[in-house]
Every structure is written in C-alpha cells, then in structure tokens.
Short mmCIF file of C-alpha atoms and ligand atoms in Angstrom, two decimals:
data_model
loop_
_atom_site.label_atom_id
_atom_site.label_comp_id
_atom_site.label_asym_id
_atom_site.label_seq_id
_atom_site.Cartn_x
_atom_site.Cartn_y
_atom_site.Cartn_z
CA UNK A 1 -251.12 91.99 29.45
CA UNK A 2 -254.63 93.29 28.23
CA UNK A 3 -255.30 96.67 30.31
CA UNK A 4 -257.48 94.79 32.81
CA UNK A 5 -255.56 92.31 33.77
CA UNK A 6 -252.94 94.86 34.51
CA UNK A 7 -255.12 97.24 36.97
CA UNK A 8 -255.95 93.66 39.03
CA UNK A 9 -251.63 92.55 38.85
CA UNK A 10 -250.93 95.99 39.99
CA UNK A 11 -253.89 95.94 43.21
CA UNK A 12 -255.18 98.87 41.86
CA UNK A 13 -258.83 99.13 43.06
CA UNK A 14 -260.16 101.08 39.94
CA UNK A 15 -258.96 102.29 36.46
CA UNK A 16 -258.90 105.95 37.55
CA UNK A 17 -255.91 104.92 39.54
CA UNK A 18 -254.09 103.73 37.08
CA UNK A 19 -253.38 106.89 35.25
CA UNK A 20 -250.62 108.65 36.81
CA UNK A 21 -251.57 111.92 39.17
CA UNK A 22 -250.88 115.18 38.56
CA UNK A 23 -248.54 115.76 41.36
CA UNK A 24 -246.19 113.07 41.96
CA UNK A 25 -245.69 110.16 45.02
CA UNK A 26 -242.30 109.90 44.07
CA UNK A 27 -239.29 109.81 46.61
CA UNK A 28 -237.49 112.95 47.35
CA UNK A 29 -235.01 114.67 45.11
CA UNK A 30 -231.47 113.34 45.34
CA UNK A 31 -229.60 117.20 45.43
CA UNK A 32 -229.30 120.37 43.70
CA UNK A 33 -228.98 120.04 40.26
CA UNK A 34 -230.60 117.66 38.15
CA UNK A 35 -228.62 114.85 37.71
CA UNK A 36 -229.62 113.75 33.52
CA UNK A 37 -227.91 111.40 31.08
CA UNK A 38 -228.18 111.08 27.26
CA UNK A 39 -228.68 108.45 24.64
CA UNK A 40 -227.79 109.86 21.37
CA UNK A 41 -225.51 112.37 20.77
CA UNK A 42 -226.21 112.86 16.58
CA UNK A 43 -227.72 116.00 15.43
CA UNK A 44 -230.89 115.98 17.15
CA UNK A 45 -229.11 114.75 20.97
CA UNK A 46 -226.26 117.63 20.37
CA UNK A 47 -228.78 119.97 20.02
CA UNK A 48 -230.48 119.03 23.81
CA UNK A 49 -227.06 118.76 24.80
CA UNK A 50 -226.36 122.37 23.94
CA UNK A 51 -229.40 123.68 26.04
CA UNK A 52 -228.21 121.17 28.83
CA UNK A 53 -225.03 122.53 29.42
CA UNK A 54 -226.32 126.17 28.95
CA UNK A 55 -228.66 125.64 32.08
CA UNK A 56 -227.02 125.88 35.58
CA UNK A 57 -229.63 123.48 36.83
CA UNK A 58 -228.82 120.59 35.30
CA UNK A 59 -225.54 117.88 35.50
CA UNK A 60 -225.41 116.06 32.25
CA UNK A 61 -222.97 113.00 33.95
CA UNK A 62 -223.56 110.74 30.76
CA UNK A 63 -223.74 110.44 27.81
CA UNK A 64 -224.10 106.51 25.43
CA UNK A 65 -223.85 106.69 21.76
CA UNK A 66 -222.36 104.45 19.17
CA UNK A 67 -220.62 106.54 16.51
CA UNK A 68 -217.40 108.28 17.36
CA UNK A 69 -218.07 110.99 14.90
CA UNK A 70 -221.01 112.36 17.08
CA UNK A 71 -219.48 111.36 20.41
CA UNK A 72 -216.62 113.75 19.00
CA UNK A 73 -218.23 116.64 17.97
CA UNK A 74 -220.68 116.20 21.43
CA UNK A 75 -216.99 116.84 23.18
CA UNK A 76 -215.87 119.66 21.69
CA UNK A 77 -219.70 121.47 22.80
CA UNK A 78 -219.14 120.15 26.19
CA UNK A 79 -215.50 121.41 26.39
CA UNK A 80 -216.31 124.31 24.45
CA UNK A 81 -219.45 124.69 27.72
CA UNK A 82 -216.52 124.76 30.22
CA UNK A 83 -218.34 122.13 32.09
CA UNK A 84 -217.18 118.99 33.56
CA UNK A 85 -216.34 116.14 30.70
CA UNK A 86 -219.47 113.59 31.62
CA UNK A 87 -218.76 110.32 31.75
CA UNK A 88 -218.69 108.37 28.01
CA UNK A 89 -220.59 104.94 26.68
CA UNK A 90 -219.84 103.65 24.06
CA UNK A 91 -218.72 100.50 21.89
CA UNK A 92 -221.71 98.29 20.93
CA UNK A 93 -225.61 98.70 20.83
CA UNK A 94 -226.28 97.93 24.16
CA UNK A 95 -223.92 100.23 25.97
CA UNK A 96 -226.67 102.56 27.23
CA UNK A 97 -227.48 99.47 29.72
CA UNK A 98 -224.23 99.90 31.56
CA UNK A 99 -225.08 103.87 31.55
CA UNK A 100 -228.62 103.18 32.89
CA UNK A 101 -226.26 101.20 35.97
CA UNK A 102 -225.23 104.31 37.48
CA UNK A 103 -226.93 106.15 40.33
CA UNK A 104 -229.38 108.45 41.42
CA UNK A 105 -230.17 109.99 37.69
CA UNK A 106 -233.17 112.30 37.58
CA UNK A 107 -233.77 112.29 34.27
CA UNK A 108 -233.11 110.98 30.60
CA UNK A 109 -233.04 112.52 27.00
CA UNK A 110 -233.05 110.01 24.08
CA UNK A 111 -232.50 111.51 20.85
CA UNK A 112 -231.97 108.16 19.17
CA UNK A 113 -233.78 106.20 15.53
CA UNK A 114 -237.31 105.69 15.87
CA UNK A 115 -236.85 102.03 16.33
CA UNK A 116 -234.93 102.19 19.73
CA UNK A 117 -237.27 104.26 21.61
CA UNK A 118 -239.57 101.63 22.89
CA UNK A 119 -236.41 99.85 24.61
CA UNK A 120 -234.70 102.43 26.07
CA UNK A 121 -237.83 104.54 27.72
CA UNK A 122 -239.10 100.72 28.83
CA UNK A 123 -235.76 100.17 30.49
CA UNK A 124 -234.72 103.66 31.67
CA UNK A 125 -238.02 103.43 34.18
CA UNK A 126 -236.96 99.94 35.04
CA UNK A 127 -233.60 101.23 36.09
CA UNK A 128 -235.67 103.93 38.31
CA UNK A 129 -235.85 106.89 36.17
CA UNK A 130 -238.68 109.15 37.34
CA UNK A 131 -238.28 111.64 34.40
CA UNK A 132 -237.78 110.38 30.64
CA UNK A 133 -237.73 112.42 27.91
CA UNK A 134 -238.04 111.09 24.40
CA UNK A 135 -237.42 112.43 20.69
CA UNK A 136 -240.56 111.73 18.65
CA UNK A 137 -242.14 108.49 18.37
CA UNK A 138 -242.83 106.41 20.79
CA UNK A 139 -242.14 103.22 19.31
CA UNK A 140 -242.91 101.15 15.72
CA UNK A 141 -245.63 99.31 16.40
CA UNK A 142 -248.90 99.84 18.59
CA UNK A 143 -248.19 97.15 20.92
CA UNK A 144 -245.10 99.10 21.73
CA UNK A 145 -247.20 101.87 22.49
CA UNK A 146 -249.16 100.51 24.56
CA UNK A 147 -246.01 98.51 26.77
CA UNK A 148 -244.94 101.92 27.48
CA UNK A 149 -247.83 103.30 28.04
CA UNK A 150 -248.05 100.62 30.98
CA UNK A 151 -244.59 100.87 31.96
CA UNK A 152 -244.75 104.28 32.86
CA UNK A 153 -248.05 103.36 34.83
CA UNK A 154 -246.30 100.52 36.60
CA UNK A 155 -242.99 102.70 37.33
CA UNK A 156 -245.50 105.74 38.04
CA UNK A 157 -242.53 107.40 36.09
CA UNK A 158 -243.30 110.47 33.53
CA UNK A 159 -242.69 109.86 30.12
CA UNK A 160 -242.86 113.62 27.34
CA UNK A 161 -242.52 113.16 24.15
CA UNK A 162 -239.87 116.06 23.31
CA UNK A 163 -242.11 117.44 20.48
CA UNK A 164 -241.08 121.12 19.78
CA UNK A 165 -243.49 122.18 17.33
CA UNK A 166 -246.58 122.56 20.13
CA UNK A 167 -244.75 125.39 21.28
CA UNK A 168 -243.92 127.37 17.84
CA UNK A 169 -244.31 131.44 18.52
CA UNK A 170 -247.14 131.28 15.96
CA UNK A 171 -248.65 127.90 17.50
CA UNK A 172 -248.88 129.08 20.59
CA UNK A 173 -250.37 132.44 19.83
CA UNK A 174 -252.91 130.52 18.36
CA UNK A 175 -253.37 128.55 21.85
CA UNK A 176 -253.27 131.56 22.96
CA UNK A 177 -256.71 132.79 20.58
CA UNK A 178 -258.23 129.37 21.08
CA UNK A 179 -258.18 129.48 24.15
CA UNK A 180 -260.12 133.43 23.84
CA UNK A 181 -262.85 131.73 21.60
CA UNK A 182 -261.24 134.01 19.02
CA UNK A 183 -262.16 131.34 16.60
CA UNK A 184 -265.42 130.19 18.25
CA UNK A 185 -265.96 126.55 18.95
CA UNK A 186 -263.33 124.70 17.01
CA UNK A 187 -264.59 122.04 13.87
CA UNK A 188 -262.07 121.28 12.01
CA UNK A 189 -257.72 121.63 11.85
CA UNK A 190 -255.02 120.41 9.88
CA UNK A 191 -251.45 119.78 10.40
CA UNK A 192 -249.07 117.56 8.59
CA UNK A 193 -245.30 116.99 8.20
CA UNK A 194 -244.54 118.47 4.50
CA UNK A 195 -241.00 118.93 4.69
CA UNK A 196 -238.44 117.63 1.60
CA UNK A 197 -236.66 114.86 2.50
CA UNK A 198 -235.10 113.72 -0.23
CA UNK A 199 -231.03 115.10 1.02
CA UNK A 200 -231.42 113.88 4.64
CA UNK A 201 -233.03 110.41 3.31
CA UNK A 202 -229.84 109.93 1.11
CA UNK A 203 -226.39 111.52 0.79
CA UNK A 204 -222.76 110.53 1.00
CA UNK A 205 -222.11 109.24 3.25
CA UNK A 206 -219.91 112.04 5.03
CA UNK A 207 -222.58 115.12 4.71
CA UNK A 208 -225.81 115.22 6.74
CA UNK A 209 -227.71 116.93 3.36
CA UNK A 210 -227.64 115.45 0.02
CA UNK A 211 -224.43 115.29 -1.54
CA UNK A 212 -224.67 111.29 -2.64
CA UNK A 213 -227.63 108.99 -3.07
CA UNK A 214 -226.78 106.47 -0.16
CA UNK A 215 -228.22 105.30 2.87
CA UNK A 216 -227.86 102.64 5.35
CA UNK A 217 -224.43 101.65 6.09
CA UNK A 218 -223.00 104.20 3.46
CA UNK A 219 -225.01 106.84 4.79
CA UNK A 220 -224.36 108.83 7.70
CA UNK A 221 -226.75 110.69 10.71
CA UNK A 222 -230.64 110.11 9.48
CA UNK A 223 -229.69 108.82 5.91
CA UNK A 224 -228.50 105.67 8.01
CA UNK A 225 -231.82 104.47 9.34
CA UNK A 226 -234.41 107.35 8.66
CA UNK A 227 -234.88 106.27 4.73
CA UNK A 228 -235.05 102.24 6.12
CA UNK A 229 -238.86 103.28 7.58
CA UNK A 230 -239.12 104.93 3.71
CA UNK A 231 -238.25 101.35 2.32
CA UNK A 232 -240.41 99.15 4.41
CA UNK A 233 -243.43 100.85 5.50
CA UNK A 234 -246.34 102.96 4.75
CA UNK A 235 -247.85 105.75 5.97
CA UNK A 236 -247.45 109.04 8.17
CA UNK A 237 -244.44 107.75 9.50
CA UNK A 238 -244.29 111.75 11.18
CA UNK A 239 -247.21 112.57 12.93
CA UNK A 240 -245.93 114.19 16.39
CA UNK A 241 -245.33 117.87 14.52
CA UNK A 242 -248.45 118.26 13.32
CA UNK A 243 -250.62 116.59 15.34
CA UNK A 244 -249.59 117.59 18.65
CA UNK A 245 -250.30 121.31 18.25
CA UNK A 246 -253.73 120.29 17.06
CA UNK A 247 -253.85 118.19 20.11
CA UNK A 248 -253.51 120.66 22.36
CA UNK A 249 -256.21 123.24 20.52
CA UNK A 250 -258.88 120.88 21.41
CA UNK A 251 -257.67 118.94 24.33
CA UNK A 252 -257.35 115.50 23.47
CA UNK A 253 -257.03 113.19 26.00
CA UNK A 254 -258.38 115.98 27.98
CA UNK A 255 -262.31 115.62 27.69
CA UNK A 256 -261.63 114.75 24.16
CA UNK A 257 -259.96 111.64 22.27
CA UNK A 258 -259.11 110.31 19.03
CA UNK A 259 -262.32 108.00 17.63
CA UNK A 260 -260.82 106.44 14.74
CA UNK A 261 -258.53 107.55 11.65
CA UNK A 262 -258.50 106.13 7.88
CA UNK A 263 -255.42 107.00 5.76
CA UNK A 264 -254.33 107.28 1.94
CA UNK A 265 -251.56 107.04 0.36
CA UNK A 266 -250.37 108.18 -2.69
CA UNK A 267 -248.13 106.36 -5.43
CA UNK A 268 -244.91 106.46 -4.23
CA UNK A 269 -242.30 107.88 -7.06
CA UNK A 270 -239.89 110.58 -5.41
CA UNK A 271 -237.49 109.03 -4.23
CA UNK A 272 -236.41 107.12 -7.02
CA UNK A 273 -237.19 109.58 -8.84
CA UNK A 274 -233.84 111.49 -6.83
CA UNK A 275 -231.99 108.73 -7.02
CA UNK A 276 -231.33 108.65 -10.73
CA UNK A 277 -231.73 112.74 -10.92
CA UNK A 278 -228.66 112.61 -9.27
CA UNK A 279 -226.75 109.55 -9.53
CA UNK A 280 -228.28 108.23 -12.62
CA UNK A 281 -230.12 104.98 -13.29
CA UNK A 282 -227.24 102.61 -13.15
CA UNK A 283 -226.99 103.42 -9.39
CA UNK A 284 -227.89 100.64 -7.08
CA UNK A 285 -230.60 102.47 -5.29
CA UNK A 286 -232.18 103.26 -8.30
CA UNK A 287 -233.37 99.46 -8.54
CA UNK A 288 -235.05 99.54 -5.26
CA UNK A 289 -239.32 99.67 -4.39
CA UNK A 290 -240.10 102.50 -2.19
CA UNK A 291 -242.95 101.55 0.31
CA UNK A 292 -243.85 105.02 1.24
CA UNK A 293 -246.37 106.47 -0.57
CA UNK A 294 -245.16 110.30 -2.03
CA UNK A 295 -247.94 111.64 0.22
CA UNK A 296 -249.89 110.48 2.46
CA UNK A 297 -253.57 111.80 3.74
CA UNK A 298 -254.72 110.53 7.10
CA UNK A 299 -258.35 111.87 8.24
CA UNK A 300 -259.04 111.64 11.80
CA UNK A 301 -262.36 112.19 13.97
CA UNK A 302 -262.59 113.32 17.41
CA UNK A 303 -264.92 112.59 20.22
CA UNK A 304 -266.13 116.46 20.46
CA UNK A 305 -267.05 116.18 17.04
CA UNK A 306 -263.47 117.85 15.01
CA UNK A 307 -262.55 115.96 11.86
CA UNK A 308 -258.54 116.34 11.69
CA UNK A 309 -256.43 116.31 8.27
CA UNK A 310 -253.04 114.73 8.28
CA UNK A 311 -250.73 115.40 5.53
CA UNK A 312 -247.20 113.60 5.52
CA UNK A 313 -245.17 114.48 2.35
CA UNK A 314 -241.21 114.13 2.25
CA UNK A 315 -239.94 112.52 -1.06
CA UNK A 316 -241.24 115.40 -3.98
CA UNK A 317 -239.56 118.87 -4.84
CA UNK A 318 -241.85 121.53 -1.89
CA UNK A 319 -240.83 124.42 0.86
CA UNK A 320 -241.29 123.31 3.99
CA UNK A 321 -244.76 124.28 5.82
CA UNK A 322 -246.76 121.78 8.32
CA UNK A 323 -250.02 122.90 6.34
CA UNK A 324 -251.54 124.38 10.09
CA UNK A 325 -255.53 125.31 9.70
CA UNK A 326 -257.17 125.99 12.73
CA UNK A 327 -261.16 126.71 11.52
CA UNK A 328 -264.41 127.46 13.77
CA UNK A 329 -266.79 128.52 13.82
CA UNK A 330 -265.85 132.25 14.16
CA UNK A 331 -262.34 131.99 11.86
CA UNK A 332 -259.58 130.43 10.93
CA UNK A 333 -256.21 130.09 10.92
CA UNK A 334 -254.08 129.05 7.98
CA UNK A 335 -249.91 129.05 8.28
CA UNK A 336 -249.21 128.71 4.85
CA UNK A 337 -250.84 131.77 3.95
CA UNK A 338 -249.92 133.21 7.13
CA UNK A 339 -253.08 134.33 7.33
CA UNK A 340 -256.42 134.60 8.90
CA UNK A 341 -260.10 135.37 8.82
CA UNK A 342 -262.12 136.28 11.65
CA UNK A 343 -265.45 137.11 11.17
CA UNK A 344 -267.02 140.53 12.04
CA UNK A 345 -263.33 141.59 12.89
CA UNK A 346 -261.46 141.21 9.07
CA UNK A 347 -262.67 142.21 6.15
CA UNK A 348 -266.11 140.16 5.16
CA UNK A 349 -264.46 137.77 2.80
CA UNK A 350 -260.73 139.09 2.80
CA UNK A 351 -257.49 137.05 4.45
CA UNK A 352 -256.20 139.18 6.63
CA UNK A 353 -252.06 139.29 7.46
CA UNK A 354 -251.61 137.20 10.94
CA UNK A 355 -249.10 138.54 12.34
CA UNK A 356 -250.55 141.27 14.02
CA UNK A 357 -252.82 138.82 15.60
CA UNK A 358 -249.98 136.45 16.71
CA UNK A 359 -248.48 139.67 18.13
CA UNK A 360 -251.22 140.65 20.00
CA UNK A 361 -252.31 137.14 21.24
CA UNK A 362 -248.31 136.22 21.98
CA UNK A 363 -248.04 133.38 24.53
CA UNK A 364 -247.40 134.49 28.26
CA UNK A 365 -244.49 132.25 27.51
CA UNK A 366 -242.61 133.54 24.68
CA UNK A 367 -243.16 137.09 25.95
CA UNK A 368 -241.34 136.06 29.78
CA UNK A 369 -238.58 133.77 28.51
CA UNK A 370 -237.60 134.65 24.24
CA UNK A 371 -234.45 136.15 25.48
CA UNK A 372 -234.01 132.73 26.36
CA UNK A 373 -234.77 131.15 23.69
CA UNK A 374 -233.10 133.14 21.31
CA UNK A 375 -230.60 131.46 19.20
CA UNK A 376 -231.88 127.96 20.18
CA UNK A 377 -233.02 125.34 17.58
CA UNK A 378 -236.59 126.02 15.41
CA UNK A 379 -236.47 129.51 15.51
CA UNK A 380 -236.04 129.46 19.35
CA UNK A 381 -238.88 126.02 20.12
CA UNK A 382 -236.56 123.76 21.07
CA UNK A 383 -235.69 126.41 24.00
CA UNK A 384 -238.89 125.58 25.58
CA UNK A 385 -239.50 121.97 24.97
CA UNK A 386 -236.17 121.29 27.02
CA UNK A 387 -237.30 123.85 29.77
CA UNK A 388 -240.50 122.46 30.60
CA UNK A 389 -239.35 118.78 30.25
CA UNK A 390 -235.94 120.05 32.89
CA UNK A 391 -238.78 122.11 35.04
CA UNK A 392 -241.04 119.10 35.54
CA UNK A 393 -238.24 116.97 36.94
CA UNK A 394 -237.35 119.57 38.96
CA UNK A 395 -240.28 120.19 40.94
CA UNK A 396 -241.30 116.66 40.72
CA UNK A 397 -244.80 117.52 39.22
CA UNK A 398 -246.15 115.79 35.81
CA UNK A 399 -245.17 116.36 32.40
CA UNK A 400 -247.49 118.62 30.56
CA UNK A 401 -247.34 116.25 27.59
CA UNK A 402 -247.72 113.47 29.42
CA UNK A 403 -247.07 109.32 27.86
CA UNK A 404 -250.50 109.49 26.65
CA UNK A 405 -250.16 112.55 24.71
CA UNK A 406 -246.91 110.39 23.63
CA UNK A 407 -248.67 107.39 22.45
CA UNK A 408 -251.69 108.92 20.95
CA UNK A 409 -249.66 111.16 18.94
CA UNK A 410 -247.20 108.80 17.92
CA UNK A 411 -249.83 105.73 17.32
CA UNK A 412 -251.22 107.70 14.11
CA UNK A 413 -248.57 106.04 12.26
CA UNK A 414 -248.94 102.49 13.16
CA UNK A 415 -252.51 103.06 12.52
CA UNK A 416 -252.14 104.59 9.70
CA UNK A 417 -250.21 101.91 8.28
CA UNK A 418 -252.55 99.43 9.42
CA UNK A 419 -255.72 101.15 7.20
CA UNK A 420 -253.69 101.42 4.56
CA UNK A 421 -252.69 98.05 4.32
CA UNK A 422 -256.66 96.90 4.82
CA UNK A 423 -257.30 99.25 1.33
CA UNK A 424 -258.13 102.25 3.48
CA UNK A 425 -260.24 100.79 5.98
CA UNK A 426 -261.85 103.05 8.74
CA UNK A 427 -259.84 102.04 11.86
CA UNK A 428 -260.75 102.46 15.58
CA UNK A 429 -258.36 104.85 17.66
CA UNK A 430 -257.00 102.88 21.27
CA UNK A 431 -257.72 104.70 24.55
CA UNK A 432 -254.91 104.43 26.10
CA UNK A 433 -255.81 106.84 29.32
CA UNK A 434 -258.46 103.98 29.36
CA UNK A 435 -261.30 106.63 29.93
CA UNK A 436 -259.82 108.97 31.93
CA UNK A 437 -259.78 111.27 29.19
CA UNK A 438 -263.41 112.31 30.15
CA UNK A 439 -261.77 113.70 33.63
CA UNK A 440 -258.17 115.10 32.47
CA UNK A 441 -257.55 118.58 32.56
CA UNK A 442 -256.04 120.80 29.98
CA UNK A 443 -252.38 121.36 31.76
CA UNK A 444 -250.11 122.34 28.48
CA UNK A 445 -248.74 126.53 28.95
CA UNK A 446 -251.65 127.73 30.70
CA UNK A 447 -249.29 130.09 32.64
CA UNK A 448 -245.74 131.54 31.92
CA UNK A 449 -243.79 129.35 33.95
CA UNK A 450 -242.86 126.58 32.04
N1 NAD B 501 -238.12 117.47 16.63
C1 NAD B 501 -237.34 117.71 15.90
O1 NAD B 501 -237.34 118.38 15.59
C2 NAD B 501 -236.42 116.98 15.79
C3 NAD B 501 -235.17 116.71 14.36
C4 NAD B 501 -234.43 115.90 14.16
C5 NAD B 501 -234.71 114.40 14.86
N2 NAD B 501 -235.75 114.49 15.93
C6 NAD B 501 -235.71 112.94 16.17
O2 NAD B 501 -234.30 112.94 16.76
C7 NAD B 501 -233.94 111.45 16.91
C8 NAD B 501 -232.96 111.38 16.08
O3 NAD B 501 -232.54 111.69 14.73
P1 NAD B 501 -231.32 112.52 14.44
O4 NAD B 501 -231.61 113.41 14.19
O5 NAD B 501 -230.13 112.83 15.93
O6 NAD B 501 -230.64 111.44 14.19
P2 NAD B 501 -228.64 111.11 13.78
O7 NAD B 501 -228.84 109.89 12.68
O8 NAD B 501 -228.41 111.96 14.09
O9 NAD B 501 -229.18 110.62 15.64
C9 NAD B 501 -228.72 108.96 16.29
C10 NAD B 501 -227.84 109.29 16.88
O10 NAD B 501 -228.51 107.71 17.68
C11 NAD B 501 -227.05 106.83 17.54
N3 NAD B 501 -227.82 105.47 17.98
C12 NAD B 501 -227.82 104.90 16.98
N4 NAD B 501 -228.05 103.50 17.92
C13 NAD B 501 -227.97 103.96 18.94
C14 NAD B 501 -227.27 103.23 20.41
N5 NAD B 501 -227.97 101.82 20.11
N6 NAD B 501 -227.09 103.31 21.52
C15 NAD B 501 -226.77 104.45 21.80
N7 NAD B 501 -226.79 105.20 20.35
C16 NAD B 501 -227.16 105.01 19.26
C17 NAD B 501 -226.53 107.20 16.54
O11 NAD B 501 -225.23 106.57 16.62
C18 NAD B 501 -226.65 108.65 16.15
O12 NAD B 501 -225.62 109.05 16.44
C19 NAD B 501 -235.10 111.56 16.04
O13 NAD B 501 -235.91 110.22 17.06
C20 NAD B 501 -235.52 111.83 15.04
O14 NAD B 501 -237.17 111.96 14.71
C21 NAD B 501 -236.13 115.14 15.80
#
C-alpha cells in the first residue's frame, strides 16, 4: 500500500499524524511489573534473558524457541536467577504465535535469525503488544521495512531495534563531545562492521565457534542461519552497529536524513579459503560460490551535506574494529588508533590519545549507571540498550530509537544489494518518516535517565 493510501484509509487528515507521538496514547499499564515475553533464546537471547532476570521491574512470563539445547541453557539461567520459570513455547517454527495469544503482554524481545524479524515484529503488534524490541535488522527486503513502519503506525506501537553499539562508552562520550561542538560542524563519518566471522559462519555443529566447516542444518547457532546470507546475498549485511552511532551524531530522522547510497563489493575469497585451509579442498562446502564480497563499501550522502562511509568486512583475517571516524570543521576522532585531534587544543598535526578526552566527556548515562552495567555483555553496553527499552515501556513513552530509526539503519542492507546488483548505481534512500524528519527533534540519551 502506498503511504498516501495508508493515510487515507486510516482516516488521518495529515501525514504528520501518521508519525508516532512522542508521548503515547495507549491504554493504561496493566501491573506494577512489566510482563515480557521473548522469541529466540539463542546466544543473544540468553544475554538479554540474564539482564531481564536481574531486574525487579520485569516479569519474564514466557519464552519461545525451537532449539532444545538453547531452551535447556535458558532454563538453567532462569533457575539460577531464582525467578519463577516462565511458560515455555516450543515444538514448531510457529509456536511463538501461540505465545502471542497470552493476555496482557506489555513487551516482547525478539532475538531470532534476521529472516524472522519482520513477521515476528508485525505479528506482535497485531497481537496488541505496544513495545517490541527486536535484535538488529528489521527485515530482508526494502518492502519488509515499509511493512514494519506501516504496521507500527497502524497499531500505534513502539518498535525499537536493540542496537547496543549506540551505548558503547567511547561512542557515547563522542556523542557528548559532538553535542558540545568539540569537533565543530560535522562533515564526514565512517563506521562499519569489521569482524572476522569465519569461525562464526562455520563450526562443527556442537561448538558456537569454529572446530569445523559446517553450516545450515549441520551447523549450530549463527552458522545454522547467518551463513546462508553469505551464500545468496551481496551487500552490507550488517550495517547497524556502524550506522546507529553515526545516525545519532548527525541527527538522522531528526533534522537530517539519508538521501542516497552507493555500494561497491570486492571479490569473494575469504570463506572459500577458510574452508580449504581448515577442512581441505575435498570438503563439500569448498564447492560453494559465496556471493558476499569480502569487503563491501557503501557511501551515503545526507540532507545536511555530510558524507558517510560504511564497510562490511567479515570474511578475512583481521582483528575486530568498527572503524569509527567522526570528522568536523574543528577536528576528528578515530577509534582504530584510539586517537583524536582538535585544532587549537592538540599539538598541530599530531594525534592525541583519545582516552583523557573520552574520560572527561564521559556521557552522563555512563557516569550514573556504570555500576549496574558492570559485567553485562559487550563491555556493559548491553545493559543500556535493555534498560532504555524497559524504561520506555514502563513509562509508556516513545522509545528513544524508534521504528523510523530501525528502518533507515537496516534498509541499508537491501539498498546496498540493489546498488551492487545494478553495477554500483546510486540509489535513492526512502524517507520512512514521510517528511517528518524535518520537524522531529533529537531524543536519544539527552540526560542520565535511560
Ligand atoms: N547486538 C549484538 O551485539 C548482537 C550479537 C549477537 C547477535 N545479535 C543478533 O541477535 C539475533 C540472534 O542471533 P544469535 O546470535 O542469538 O543467533 P542464535 O542462532 O544463537 O539464536 C537464534 C535463536 O532463534 C531461534 N529460532 C529460530 N527460528 C525460530 C522460530 N521460528 N521460533 C522460535 N525460535 C526460533 C533458534 O533456535 C536460536 O535459538 C540476530 O538478529 C543477530 O544479528 C546481535
């Protein structure tokens, strides 16, 4: 359905009303503790489960997964927490639909393979759930992204993509510095997902990491599903860790927007070489032609004139780095060399160690909650993303990262595939906000609350 038709059909007089309100119109909250359910308690879901069980304001009332091993370890986590065992839904690929029939669910967290997110997010909203937290990637095709946006508008529900890197301590300190004008006017930004995933994409079906060259039914955890995307797709398959923080730095969907995008892909060698090296040229998977280029590079231009360079690099030997660069008229920060430079403050033409600056400009959220965040996944940032989702749901207010953010960040994948498919053509970026980006104001992490 076209946006215009959608607005007509829902009887809304102006496009602006189709955009979700900042404080909500929902029915009143059902109980003191948030009643939450989860689909997908694999390795990522179990991280979320542990965090949720450690909170006194959340009741995990049901979980759903199809993998007995994942359910067994989840049950162990629950038993260890001393909390009541939630209802368990399992048995087939659609057992989660039964779970959605439960009454009075306040919120859901979805941590399943990417190809399930769209359907699970939309069905959750159709079931009346107003707070949907989904792991990264909103859908596969561009249309999937539109479908989720339209469903969120129709059901007046909040969809938050649980992009944890937005809460990384250095990333947030830099946000603080950006907001205080330390880098001047921002001009160019870089980021990406540069992570050697060869032993995640192939394992022995028993261990999560390496030990074999299997994937699909013979693999386990991400090797079971993620690797297929490298077989059949060529694009930036995982843009959100890089683009999320960048989007906050330059107020995307809030006074700014992505205008167009162009992607380039290198040849694909890394995954094949890995199989041959680890398991020999006779291994059946050595015959596979992987479609995903080893390094995919995407340029994006923005309405306010900034350029963004994103890289997806998951098939070659390399240490992990998201490769952030935030550059303005007065200086820049780069995470790879952990350095920054600020004109007039740093010694001319010399990199300065970023640490002192990042400590000084520590974001108020980290200053307040770092004790609670201690020990949670990915250096503490996982605490913050769950905290933000739960606090929004408790207060029945809009999530600070909303469905428009999720759609814009995640749509980079299908758009990059289209660009590469068309011989590196520049493709227009859709405006999921329907023009509201011009009026919306920044809301992310404005204070030390959540
Ligand atoms: N933000 C991060 O740092 C981060 C880290 C890891 C993974 N992730 C994301 O989390 C999501 C899950 O990844 P993971 O590493 O946990 O993968 P995983 O394979 O370990 O877990 C996925 C789980 O979903 C279950 N599942 C699949 N289909 C299902 C269905 N129809 N019904 C119910 N359960 C189903 C699987 O059995 C499995 O337990 C992905 O979107 C991934 O990109 C994010």
